[in-house]
Amino acid sequence: MATLCKNCGGSLVFNPGKNKMFCKMCGTYFDVTDVDIKDREQLQKKKAVSAQKVYGSDDPSFMDCNIYTCNHCGGEIIITDTEVSTYCIYCGNPAVVFSRVAKRKRPEFILPFSVSRDDAIDILRMRLNNAFFVPKKIKEFNPDSVRGIYIPYWIVNAYHHNAAFVTGQVKRGKHTYTEYFERAGTVEFKNLTLDASKMLSDFLTEKLEPFDLTALKPFDENYLAGFYSDMNDLSEQEIANSANRRCDEMFRTEVIRDIPASSVRVVDSAPYTELNDDKIYVMLPAWFITIDYEGTPLTILINGDTGKLVGTFPFDKKKFISLTAAQSVLLSAIFIAIAYAFIRALVFSAVYMRGDAAADFLRIVFYAALPIGAVLTGAINRIKKFRYNLHLTTSRQTLRYVKRRQG
Amino acid sequence: MANIIAIILSVLVGGGVAVILSLGTWMKQLAKSNIMGDTAGGFDEFADRIHFYYTRDDVAVGDKERFIRYYGREILREKGIEAPDMSYIDEEFPDDEDIPEVNIPLFKPLQE
């Protein structure tokens, strides 16, 4: 246990709604800066020890992990190499691994939770209730498995140089041509947020943005009480790679906007990113809610600062298929009649029309087919996007990140 | 006979168009309903503008190698910047790994 109540000695946790430390036993609130961590030096000496050292076992059936002794009940808390704060599984008190915070690079700032656990559950419940295609079983989720986790982030400023080879469709007169373009340029990126945890997918944490970085507070261990947290586990090279990927993506998007053509895409690029020396190590808040749906775990993230919800849900197949089929049947009556008229006219034009008249007719058919093609392409792209996002939500890697927490 | 063929073709084409349009409509609704928070911070949030120092339109597709080589690496070298290999971290999810069952302890109990 990290911090104790001045009045009754109960354990304190950070309350996001009040932005204060709260004693669950006597109900008193304290300002974070008013709460002094007693025996800080002694706590900092307490180290997490390798389980192999404690038990002296090299039995391969046991995985190696770190053991930290709870300051409150003496129970053994199992933590990973990167965990900084957790809960004791025996007494349920929050535990901050002080030695780790002290000995490893200390975060400079922290963005305290402003969305409480109940708020996070309400946000999810409200959003699910308005989601037409989400199955009823998911809407009736069990809110027990909710974990507030501080995710380590780097905030970086970077110089980015890139060369992009681009292609697009250019219309000249009646004809459309495929053309190629070259763009080389530099750009300064400011306050780029990069998730510093290997286990969490960057693509998932990027969706959690934005965070209000103006509300960052100087780091204090008290904010960790009552939440889980991890330390940075990225090397300098990995941070640079992560920044390079992110900057390249944004450069590509911006180049596409600059090209005077349609259906523009970047064929190739050569990104180079140089990070400034002023990068800042921070902890940013997120709620992780795990829902089990027919044996598939779904991990939903909620930004602990803004309440933004990130997650994709399986859909009610019966509802989707029946609605699509019903609409198809209704529309079929109209489109079969139109198609019949077109086919008859086509046969007529092939037999009786000559030269330009037949060509004009075929052109009309071609242009009528274009929007249908666009709708089909749009539907296929949405299916791909849905599958990709669902893959992120059901990712076992994300689940492992959340499930390894005790409790 | 020609009339029957015309009817069969009409059913195939008209039915196909109807299915495509319906699928498009409901897929849009599905994405709106079930995909939540699918946005990430974009260019405008982190930068002002790109300073393009070289642009060329309507180039040949065969120019790609030369362009990428020169403006990608060599121009940096000329500026005295040795660009390291910035190959990306593989973001594939190692989903083949097993997750330990929740009820199986990961550590040796204190007393046996």
Short mmCIF file of N, CA and C in Angstrom, two decimals, chain A residues 55 62-63 76 78 127 131-134 161 163-165 179-192 201-203 206-207 209 240-241 244 246 248 250-251 254 257 268 270-273 308-315 320 323-324 327-328 331-332 335-336 339-340 343-344 372 375-376 379 382-383 385-386 389 391-392 396-397 399-400 403, chain B residues 3 6-7 9-11 13-15 17-61 63-64 66-68 71-72 75-76 79 81 83-89 91-95 97-99 102 106-110:
data_model
loop_
_atom_site.label_atom_id
_atom_site.label_comp_id
_atom_site.label_asym_id
_atom_site.label_seq_id
_atom_site.Cartn_x
_atom_site.Cartn_y
_atom_site.Cartn_z
N TYR A 55 12.19 -18.76 -5.08
CA TYR A 55 11.90 -20.19 -4.90
C TYR A 55 13.03 -21.11 -5.35
N PHE A 62 7.01 -23.48 -14.57
CA PHE A 62 6.72 -22.19 -13.94
C PHE A 62 7.39 -21.08 -14.73
N MET A 63 6.59 -20.06 -15.11
CA MET A 63 7.20 -18.95 -15.81
C MET A 63 7.84 -18.00 -14.80
N GLU A 76 2.12 -11.81 -1.42
CA GLU A 76 3.02 -11.69 -2.57
C GLU A 76 2.25 -11.23 -3.79
N ILE A 78 2.39 -10.56 -7.77
CA ILE A 78 3.17 -10.92 -8.96
C ILE A 78 3.10 -9.76 -9.96
N ARG A 127 -23.44 4.18 -25.32
CA ARG A 127 -23.06 4.03 -26.73
C ARG A 127 -23.60 2.72 -27.30
N ALA A 131 -26.38 1.60 -30.43
CA ALA A 131 -25.77 0.88 -31.56
C ALA A 131 -26.77 -0.16 -32.09
N PHE A 132 -27.30 0.09 -33.25
CA PHE A 132 -28.39 -0.70 -33.80
C PHE A 132 -28.02 -2.16 -34.06
N PHE A 133 -26.80 -2.40 -34.53
CA PHE A 133 -26.42 -3.76 -34.93
C PHE A 133 -25.65 -4.55 -33.87
N VAL A 134 -25.46 -3.96 -32.70
CA VAL A 134 -24.74 -4.69 -31.65
C VAL A 134 -25.69 -5.70 -31.01
N HIS A 161 11.72 14.19 -42.95
CA HIS A 161 12.04 14.38 -44.37
C HIS A 161 11.45 13.20 -45.12
N ALA A 163 10.19 11.57 -49.25
CA ALA A 163 10.04 11.66 -50.71
C ALA A 163 8.96 10.66 -51.09
N ALA A 164 7.89 11.15 -51.71
CA ALA A 164 6.76 10.26 -52.03
C ALA A 164 6.52 10.21 -53.53
N PHE A 165 6.41 8.99 -54.04
CA PHE A 165 6.08 8.77 -55.45
C PHE A 165 4.61 8.38 -55.49
N GLU A 179 -1.66 9.05 -63.99
CA GLU A 179 -0.42 9.83 -64.01
C GLU A 179 0.37 9.61 -62.72
N TYR A 180 1.66 9.96 -62.78
CA TYR A 180 2.55 9.79 -61.61
C TYR A 180 3.13 11.15 -61.21
N PHE A 181 3.35 11.30 -59.91
CA PHE A 181 3.81 12.59 -59.37
C PHE A 181 4.95 12.34 -58.38
N GLU A 182 5.83 13.33 -58.27
CA GLU A 182 6.93 13.24 -57.30
C GLU A 182 6.85 14.42 -56.33
N ARG A 183 6.94 14.11 -55.04
CA ARG A 183 6.92 15.15 -54.02
C ARG A 183 8.00 14.85 -52.98
N ALA A 184 8.87 15.83 -52.73
CA ALA A 184 9.86 15.68 -51.66
C ALA A 184 9.77 16.91 -50.77
N GLY A 185 9.80 16.70 -49.47
CA GLY A 185 9.65 17.84 -48.57
C GLY A 185 10.03 17.54 -47.14
N THR A 186 9.98 18.58 -46.33
CA THR A 186 10.30 18.44 -44.91
C THR A 186 9.14 19.01 -44.09
N VAL A 187 9.03 18.54 -42.87
CA VAL A 187 7.97 19.04 -41.99
C VAL A 187 8.40 18.89 -40.53
N GLU A 188 7.99 19.85 -39.71
CA GLU A 188 8.29 19.80 -38.27
C GLU A 188 7.04 19.31 -37.55
N PHE A 189 7.14 18.21 -36.85
CA PHE A 189 6.01 17.71 -36.07
C PHE A 189 6.19 18.13 -34.60
N LYS A 190 5.11 18.60 -34.01
CA LYS A 190 5.17 19.06 -32.60
C LYS A 190 4.23 18.22 -31.74
N ASN A 191 4.68 17.90 -30.56
CA ASN A 191 3.87 17.20 -29.56
C ASN A 191 3.21 15.92 -30.08
N LEU A 192 4.00 15.15 -30.78
CA LEU A 192 3.52 13.88 -31.31
C LEU A 192 3.47 12.87 -30.15
N SER A 201 -0.86 -2.40 -29.18
CA SER A 201 -0.70 -2.04 -30.58
C SER A 201 -0.76 -0.52 -30.74
N ASP A 202 0.18 0.03 -31.49
CA ASP A 202 0.19 1.48 -31.75
C ASP A 202 -1.08 1.91 -32.46
N PHE A 203 -1.59 1.03 -33.32
CA PHE A 203 -2.78 1.38 -34.10
C PHE A 203 -4.00 1.55 -33.19
N GLU A 206 -3.34 4.90 -30.89
CA GLU A 206 -3.48 6.13 -31.68
C GLU A 206 -4.94 6.57 -31.75
N LYS A 207 -5.82 5.58 -31.74
CA LYS A 207 -7.26 5.90 -31.80
C LYS A 207 -7.75 6.54 -30.50
N GLU A 209 -6.41 8.94 -28.98
CA GLU A 209 -6.15 10.39 -29.03
C GLU A 209 -7.41 11.15 -29.43
N ALA A 240 12.17 5.82 -32.19
CA ALA A 240 12.43 6.49 -33.49
C ALA A 240 11.64 5.80 -34.61
N ASN A 241 11.62 4.47 -34.58
CA ASN A 241 10.88 3.73 -35.61
C ASN A 241 9.38 4.04 -35.54
N ASN A 244 8.79 7.42 -36.88
CA ASN A 244 8.98 7.43 -38.33
C ASN A 244 7.74 6.88 -39.05
N ARG A 246 4.65 6.80 -37.90
CA ARG A 246 3.54 7.74 -37.71
C ARG A 246 3.69 8.96 -38.62
N ASP A 248 5.43 9.22 -41.38
CA ASP A 248 5.29 8.80 -42.79
C ASP A 248 3.82 8.72 -43.17
N MET A 250 1.30 10.34 -41.86
CA MET A 250 0.70 11.68 -41.95
C MET A 250 1.22 12.43 -43.17
N PHE A 251 2.51 12.24 -43.49
CA PHE A 251 3.08 12.88 -44.68
C PHE A 251 2.35 12.37 -45.93
N GLU A 254 -1.09 13.88 -46.25
CA GLU A 254 -1.03 15.29 -46.65
C GLU A 254 -0.64 15.42 -48.13
N ARG A 257 -3.52 14.91 -50.37
CA ARG A 257 -4.37 16.10 -50.45
C ARG A 257 -3.81 17.13 -51.43
N ASP A 268 5.19 4.68 -53.26
CA ASP A 268 6.36 4.41 -52.44
C ASP A 268 6.80 5.70 -51.75
N ALA A 270 10.10 7.39 -48.93
CA ALA A 270 11.38 7.15 -48.25
C ALA A 270 11.44 8.06 -47.03
N PRO A 271 10.79 7.65 -45.92
CA PRO A 271 10.73 8.53 -44.76
C PRO A 271 12.01 8.52 -43.91
N TYR A 272 12.33 9.68 -43.36
CA TYR A 272 13.43 9.77 -42.40
C TYR A 272 13.00 10.74 -41.30
N THR A 273 13.06 10.32 -40.06
CA THR A 273 12.61 11.16 -38.96
C THR A 273 13.72 11.32 -37.92
N LYS A 308 -13.44 9.29 -24.79
CA LYS A 308 -13.58 8.73 -26.15
C LYS A 308 -13.51 7.20 -26.09
N LEU A 309 -14.46 6.56 -26.75
CA LEU A 309 -14.54 5.11 -26.71
C LEU A 309 -13.94 4.50 -27.98
N VAL A 310 -13.09 3.50 -27.82
CA VAL A 310 -12.46 2.85 -28.97
C VAL A 310 -12.75 1.35 -28.92
N GLY A 311 -13.45 0.88 -29.91
CA GLY A 311 -13.74 -0.55 -29.96
C GLY A 311 -14.70 -0.87 -31.09
N THR A 312 -14.63 -2.09 -31.57
CA THR A 312 -15.53 -2.53 -32.64
C THR A 312 -16.21 -3.81 -32.18
N PHE A 313 -17.49 -3.88 -32.43
CA PHE A 313 -18.28 -4.99 -31.90
C PHE A 313 -18.78 -5.92 -33.01
N PRO A 314 -18.87 -7.21 -32.72
CA PRO A 314 -19.50 -8.13 -33.69
C PRO A 314 -20.93 -7.67 -33.92
N PHE A 315 -21.50 -8.06 -35.06
CA PHE A 315 -22.85 -7.57 -35.35
C PHE A 315 -23.87 -8.69 -35.30
N PHE A 320 -28.81 -8.10 -39.70
CA PHE A 320 -28.16 -7.51 -40.88
C PHE A 320 -28.62 -8.21 -42.15
N LEU A 323 -32.40 -7.51 -42.99
CA LEU A 323 -32.63 -6.14 -43.49
C LEU A 323 -32.11 -5.97 -44.92
N THR A 324 -30.90 -6.53 -45.15
CA THR A 324 -30.31 -6.43 -46.50
C THR A 324 -31.19 -7.19 -47.50
N GLN A 327 -34.53 -5.31 -48.20
CA GLN A 327 -34.35 -4.15 -49.09
C GLN A 327 -34.02 -4.60 -50.51
N SER A 328 -33.22 -5.68 -50.62
CA SER A 328 -32.85 -6.19 -51.94
C SER A 328 -34.09 -6.62 -52.72
N LEU A 331 -36.02 -3.50 -53.86
CA LEU A 331 -35.32 -2.79 -54.95
C LEU A 331 -35.28 -3.63 -56.22
N SER A 332 -35.24 -4.95 -56.06
CA SER A 332 -35.16 -5.85 -57.22
C SER A 332 -36.29 -5.59 -58.20
N PHE A 335 -35.31 -2.54 -60.17
CA PHE A 335 -34.12 -2.67 -61.01
C PHE A 335 -34.25 -3.76 -62.08
N ILE A 336 -35.05 -4.79 -61.79
CA ILE A 336 -35.25 -5.82 -62.82
C ILE A 336 -36.01 -5.20 -63.99
N ALA A 339 -33.57 -2.99 -65.83
CA ALA A 339 -32.59 -3.83 -66.55
C ALA A 339 -33.24 -4.46 -67.78
N TYR A 340 -34.48 -4.87 -67.64
CA TYR A 340 -35.19 -5.48 -68.79
C TYR A 340 -35.32 -4.46 -69.92
N ILE A 343 -31.88 -3.99 -71.52
CA ILE A 343 -31.44 -5.12 -72.33
C ILE A 343 -32.20 -5.14 -73.66
N ARG A 344 -33.48 -4.87 -73.57
CA ARG A 344 -34.27 -4.80 -74.82
C ARG A 344 -33.74 -3.69 -75.73
N ILE A 372 -22.85 2.33 -59.40
CA ILE A 372 -23.07 0.99 -58.80
C ILE A 372 -21.71 0.42 -58.37
N VAL A 375 -20.54 2.13 -55.25
CA VAL A 375 -21.23 1.63 -54.05
C VAL A 375 -20.62 0.29 -53.63
N LEU A 376 -20.36 -0.57 -54.64
CA LEU A 376 -19.77 -1.88 -54.34
C LEU A 376 -18.38 -1.72 -53.72
N ALA A 379 -18.73 -0.56 -50.18
CA ALA A 379 -19.17 -1.64 -49.28
C ALA A 379 -18.00 -2.57 -48.96
N ARG A 382 -15.68 -0.93 -46.53
CA ARG A 382 -16.24 -0.91 -45.17
C ARG A 382 -16.13 -2.29 -44.51
N ILE A 383 -16.30 -3.34 -45.31
CA ILE A 383 -16.16 -4.70 -44.76
C ILE A 383 -14.71 -4.90 -44.29
N LYS A 385 -12.56 -2.58 -43.41
CA LYS A 385 -12.33 -1.72 -42.25
C LYS A 385 -12.94 -2.33 -41.00
N PHE A 386 -14.12 -2.89 -41.16
CA PHE A 386 -14.82 -3.52 -40.03
C PHE A 386 -14.00 -4.71 -39.51
N ASN A 389 -10.81 -3.48 -37.71
CA ASN A 389 -11.08 -2.91 -36.39
C ASN A 389 -11.54 -3.96 -35.39
N HIS A 391 -10.59 -7.00 -35.48
CA HIS A 391 -9.36 -7.73 -35.16
C HIS A 391 -8.60 -7.03 -34.02
N LEU A 392 -8.58 -5.71 -34.05
CA LEU A 392 -7.91 -4.95 -32.98
C LEU A 392 -8.64 -5.16 -31.65
N ARG A 396 -5.63 -10.82 -29.10
CA ARG A 396 -5.22 -11.53 -27.88
C ARG A 396 -4.05 -10.82 -27.22
N GLN A 397 -3.32 -10.06 -28.02
CA GLN A 397 -2.20 -9.30 -27.46
C GLN A 397 -2.72 -8.22 -26.49
N LEU A 399 -5.62 -8.32 -25.03
CA LEU A 399 -6.23 -9.03 -23.92
C LEU A 399 -5.17 -9.43 -22.90
N ARG A 400 -4.03 -9.90 -23.40
CA ARG A 400 -2.94 -10.27 -22.50
C ARG A 400 -2.48 -9.07 -21.68
N LYS A 403 -5.24 -8.68 -19.11
CA LYS A 403 -5.53 -9.84 -18.24
C LYS A 403 -4.41 -10.17 -17.29
N ASN B 3 -36.71 -13.41 -75.59
CA ASN B 3 -37.40 -12.76 -74.47
C ASN B 3 -37.06 -13.42 -73.13
N ALA B 6 -33.64 -12.41 -72.17
CA ALA B 6 -33.68 -11.02 -71.69
C ALA B 6 -34.21 -10.95 -70.25
N ILE B 7 -35.22 -11.78 -69.95
CA ILE B 7 -35.78 -11.79 -68.58
C ILE B 7 -34.75 -12.33 -67.58
N LEU B 9 -31.50 -12.38 -67.88
CA LEU B 9 -30.43 -11.38 -67.71
C LEU B 9 -30.89 -10.21 -66.84
N SER B 10 -32.15 -9.81 -67.04
CA SER B 10 -32.70 -8.69 -66.26
C SER B 10 -32.73 -9.04 -64.77
N VAL B 11 -33.14 -10.28 -64.49
CA VAL B 11 -33.20 -10.71 -63.08
C VAL B 11 -31.79 -10.70 -62.49
N VAL B 13 -29.02 -9.03 -63.56
CA VAL B 13 -28.45 -7.68 -63.48
C VAL B 13 -29.23 -6.83 -62.46
N GLY B 14 -30.56 -6.79 -62.60
CA GLY B 14 -31.39 -5.99 -61.69
C GLY B 14 -31.26 -6.46 -60.25
N GLY B 15 -31.27 -7.78 -60.06
CA GLY B 15 -31.13 -8.36 -58.71
C GLY B 15 -29.76 -8.03 -58.13
N VAL B 17 -27.79 -5.51 -58.90
CA VAL B 17 -27.73 -4.08 -58.55
C VAL B 17 -28.46 -3.83 -57.23
N ALA B 18 -29.61 -4.45 -57.08
CA ALA B 18 -30.40 -4.27 -55.84
C ALA B 18 -29.62 -4.78 -54.62
N VAL B 19 -28.98 -5.94 -54.79
CA VAL B 19 -28.18 -6.49 -53.66
C VAL B 19 -27.02 -5.56 -53.34
N ILE B 20 -26.34 -5.07 -54.38
CA ILE B 20 -25.18 -4.19 -54.15
C ILE B 20 -25.63 -2.92 -53.42
N LEU B 21 -26.71 -2.32 -53.88
CA LEU B 21 -27.18 -1.08 -53.25
C LEU B 21 -27.61 -1.33 -51.79
N SER B 22 -28.29 -2.44 -51.56
CA SER B 22 -28.74 -2.76 -50.19
C SER B 22 -27.54 -3.02 -49.28
N LEU B 23 -26.58 -3.80 -49.82
CA LEU B 23 -25.38 -4.10 -49.04
C LEU B 23 -24.64 -2.81 -48.70
N GLY B 24 -24.55 -1.92 -49.69
CA GLY B 24 -23.89 -0.62 -49.47
C GLY B 24 -24.58 0.17 -48.38
N THR B 25 -25.91 0.21 -48.42
CA THR B 25 -26.68 0.98 -47.44
C THR B 25 -26.48 0.43 -46.03
N TRP B 26 -26.65 -0.88 -45.89
CA TRP B 26 -26.61 -1.47 -44.54
C TRP B 26 -25.20 -1.62 -44.00
N MET B 27 -24.24 -1.76 -44.90
CA MET B 27 -22.83 -1.82 -44.45
C MET B 27 -22.43 -0.47 -43.87
N LYS B 28 -22.95 0.60 -44.49
CA LYS B 28 -22.67 1.95 -43.98
C LYS B 28 -23.27 2.11 -42.58
N GLN B 29 -24.50 1.62 -42.41
CA GLN B 29 -25.16 1.68 -41.10
C GLN B 29 -24.42 0.83 -40.07
N LEU B 30 -23.96 -0.34 -40.54
CA LEU B 30 -23.24 -1.25 -39.64
C LEU B 30 -21.95 -0.61 -39.14
N ALA B 31 -21.21 0.00 -40.07
CA ALA B 31 -19.95 0.65 -39.68
C ALA B 31 -20.21 1.78 -38.70
N LYS B 32 -21.28 2.53 -38.94
CA LYS B 32 -21.63 3.66 -38.06
C LYS B 32 -22.04 3.15 -36.67
N SER B 33 -22.72 2.02 -36.65
CA SER B 33 -23.23 1.48 -35.39
C SER B 33 -22.15 0.76 -34.58
N ASN B 34 -21.33 -0.05 -35.25
CA ASN B 34 -20.45 -0.98 -34.50
C ASN B 34 -18.97 -0.59 -34.42
N ILE B 35 -18.53 0.32 -35.30
CA ILE B 35 -17.13 0.75 -35.20
C ILE B 35 -17.12 2.06 -34.41
N MET B 36 -16.48 2.02 -33.24
CA MET B 36 -16.49 3.22 -32.39
C MET B 36 -15.09 3.79 -32.21
N GLY B 37 -15.00 5.08 -32.35
CA GLY B 37 -13.72 5.78 -32.11
C GLY B 37 -12.65 5.49 -33.13
N ASP B 38 -13.03 5.30 -34.39
CA ASP B 38 -12.04 4.96 -35.41
C ASP B 38 -11.40 6.21 -36.01
N THR B 39 -10.83 7.04 -35.16
CA THR B 39 -10.13 8.22 -35.64
C THR B 39 -8.84 8.36 -34.86
N ALA B 40 -7.81 8.84 -35.53
CA ALA B 40 -6.54 9.07 -34.85
C ALA B 40 -6.13 10.51 -35.12
N GLY B 41 -5.25 11.02 -34.27
CA GLY B 41 -4.77 12.39 -34.46
C GLY B 41 -4.16 12.53 -35.85
N GLY B 42 -4.54 13.58 -36.57
CA GLY B 42 -4.06 13.74 -37.95
C GLY B 42 -2.98 14.79 -38.07
N PHE B 43 -2.59 15.06 -39.31
CA PHE B 43 -1.50 15.97 -39.63
C PHE B 43 -1.71 17.34 -38.99
N ASP B 44 -2.94 17.87 -39.13
CA ASP B 44 -3.20 19.25 -38.67
C ASP B 44 -3.01 19.42 -37.16
N GLU B 45 -3.10 18.31 -36.41
CA GLU B 45 -2.94 18.42 -34.97
C GLU B 45 -1.48 18.49 -34.54
N PHE B 46 -0.59 18.00 -35.42
CA PHE B 46 0.81 17.93 -35.01
C PHE B 46 1.76 18.78 -35.86
N ALA B 47 1.25 19.33 -36.98
CA ALA B 47 2.15 20.10 -37.85
C ALA B 47 1.38 21.18 -38.58
N ASP B 48 2.12 22.19 -39.07
CA ASP B 48 1.46 23.27 -39.81
C ASP B 48 1.31 22.91 -41.28
N ARG B 49 2.46 22.67 -41.94
CA ARG B 49 2.40 22.35 -43.37
C ARG B 49 3.71 21.66 -43.77
N ILE B 50 3.65 21.02 -44.93
CA ILE B 50 4.86 20.42 -45.48
C ILE B 50 5.56 21.47 -46.33
N HIS B 51 6.86 21.59 -46.13
CA HIS B 51 7.63 22.47 -47.01
C HIS B 51 8.14 21.61 -48.18
N PHE B 52 7.43 21.69 -49.31
CA PHE B 52 7.87 20.91 -50.48
C PHE B 52 9.02 21.65 -51.17
N TYR B 53 10.17 21.02 -51.26
CA TYR B 53 11.28 21.68 -51.96
C TYR B 53 11.48 21.09 -53.35
N TYR B 54 10.75 20.03 -53.64
CA TYR B 54 10.83 19.45 -54.98
C TYR B 54 9.48 18.84 -55.34
N THR B 55 8.91 19.28 -56.47
CA THR B 55 7.66 18.68 -56.95
C THR B 55 7.76 18.52 -58.47
N ARG B 56 7.23 17.44 -58.97
CA ARG B 56 7.21 17.23 -60.42
C ARG B 56 5.96 16.41 -60.75
N ASP B 57 5.20 16.88 -61.74
CA ASP B 57 3.97 16.19 -62.13
C ASP B 57 4.16 15.46 -63.45
N ASP B 58 3.24 14.51 -63.67
CA ASP B 58 3.20 13.77 -64.94
C ASP B 58 4.56 13.16 -65.29
N VAL B 59 5.13 12.42 -64.37
CA VAL B 59 6.42 11.76 -64.62
C VAL B 59 6.18 10.33 -65.09
N ALA B 60 7.24 9.69 -65.59
CA ALA B 60 7.10 8.30 -66.04
C ALA B 60 7.17 7.37 -64.85
N VAL B 61 6.45 6.25 -64.92
CA VAL B 61 6.45 5.30 -63.80
C VAL B 61 7.86 4.76 -63.54
N ASP B 63 10.48 6.38 -63.39
CA ASP B 63 11.32 7.35 -62.65
C ASP B 63 11.36 7.06 -61.15
N LYS B 64 10.50 6.15 -60.70
CA LYS B 64 10.33 5.93 -59.26
C LYS B 64 11.66 5.60 -58.55
N ARG B 66 14.78 6.03 -59.34
CA ARG B 66 15.75 7.14 -59.31
C ARG B 66 15.32 8.19 -58.28
N PHE B 67 14.02 8.53 -58.30
CA PHE B 67 13.50 9.56 -57.40
C PHE B 67 13.65 9.15 -55.93
N ILE B 68 13.21 7.94 -55.64
CA ILE B 68 13.26 7.47 -54.24
C ILE B 68 14.71 7.38 -53.76
N TYR B 71 16.11 11.35 -53.68
CA TYR B 71 15.46 12.22 -52.69
C TYR B 71 15.21 11.50 -51.36
N GLY B 72 15.34 10.22 -51.35
CA GLY B 72 15.15 9.48 -50.11
C GLY B 72 16.40 9.44 -49.26
N ILE B 75 20.05 12.64 -50.89
CA ILE B 75 19.98 14.07 -50.57
C ILE B 75 20.24 14.32 -49.09
N LEU B 76 19.86 13.35 -48.26
CA LEU B 76 20.16 13.45 -46.83
C LEU B 76 21.66 13.34 -46.60
N LYS B 79 23.39 16.36 -47.22
CA LYS B 79 23.22 17.33 -46.13
C LYS B 79 24.00 16.91 -44.88
N ILE B 81 23.42 14.02 -43.30
CA ILE B 81 22.59 13.16 -42.45
C ILE B 81 22.69 11.73 -42.97
N ALA B 83 21.03 8.56 -42.88
CA ALA B 83 19.74 7.99 -42.45
C ALA B 83 19.92 6.52 -42.09
N PRO B 84 19.58 6.16 -40.86
CA PRO B 84 19.70 4.74 -40.48
C PRO B 84 18.58 3.93 -41.13
N ASP B 85 18.70 2.65 -41.00
CA ASP B 85 17.65 1.79 -41.54
C ASP B 85 16.43 1.91 -40.64
N MET B 86 15.40 2.57 -41.13
CA MET B 86 14.21 2.80 -40.31
C MET B 86 13.14 1.76 -40.61
N SER B 87 13.57 0.53 -40.80
CA SER B 87 12.56 -0.50 -41.08
C SER B 87 11.61 -0.60 -39.90
N TYR B 88 10.35 -0.75 -40.19
CA TYR B 88 9.33 -0.67 -39.15
C TYR B 88 9.33 -1.90 -38.26
N ILE B 89 8.79 -1.65 -37.07
CA ILE B 89 8.56 -2.78 -36.16
C ILE B 89 7.39 -3.57 -36.74
N GLU B 91 4.15 -5.00 -36.77
CA GLU B 91 2.97 -4.77 -35.92
C GLU B 91 1.99 -5.95 -35.97
N GLU B 92 2.43 -7.05 -36.57
CA GLU B 92 1.53 -8.21 -36.62
C GLU B 92 1.26 -8.69 -35.20
N PHE B 93 0.07 -9.11 -34.95
CA PHE B 93 -0.25 -9.59 -33.61
C PHE B 93 0.09 -11.07 -33.51
N PRO B 94 0.91 -11.41 -32.54
CA PRO B 94 1.28 -12.82 -32.41
C PRO B 94 0.15 -13.62 -31.77
N ASP B 95 -0.94 -13.78 -32.51
CA ASP B 95 -2.12 -14.41 -31.94
C ASP B 95 -1.99 -15.92 -31.76
N GLU B 97 0.15 -17.30 -29.90
CA GLU B 97 0.61 -17.62 -28.55
C GLU B 97 -0.60 -17.91 -27.65
N ASP B 98 -0.40 -18.84 -26.73
CA ASP B 98 -1.50 -19.21 -25.84
C ASP B 98 -1.59 -18.25 -24.67
N ILE B 99 -2.80 -17.97 -24.26
CA ILE B 99 -3.00 -17.17 -23.05
C ILE B 99 -3.19 -18.15 -21.90
N VAL B 102 -6.94 -18.36 -16.56
CA VAL B 102 -6.96 -17.44 -15.42
C VAL B 102 -6.80 -18.18 -14.10
N LEU B 106 0.33 -18.63 -11.89
CA LEU B 106 1.54 -18.44 -12.69
C LEU B 106 2.79 -18.63 -11.83
N PHE B 107 2.59 -18.78 -10.54
CA PHE B 107 3.75 -18.87 -9.65
C PHE B 107 3.56 -20.03 -8.69
N LYS B 108 4.65 -20.39 -8.08
CA LYS B 108 4.60 -21.51 -7.14
C LYS B 108 3.95 -21.06 -5.83
N PRO B 109 2.96 -21.77 -5.33
CA PRO B 109 2.33 -21.35 -4.07
C PRO B 109 3.33 -21.32 -2.92
N LEU B 110 3.03 -20.51 -1.90
CA LEU B 110 3.97 -20.37 -0.79
C LEU B 110 4.17 -21.66 -0.03
#
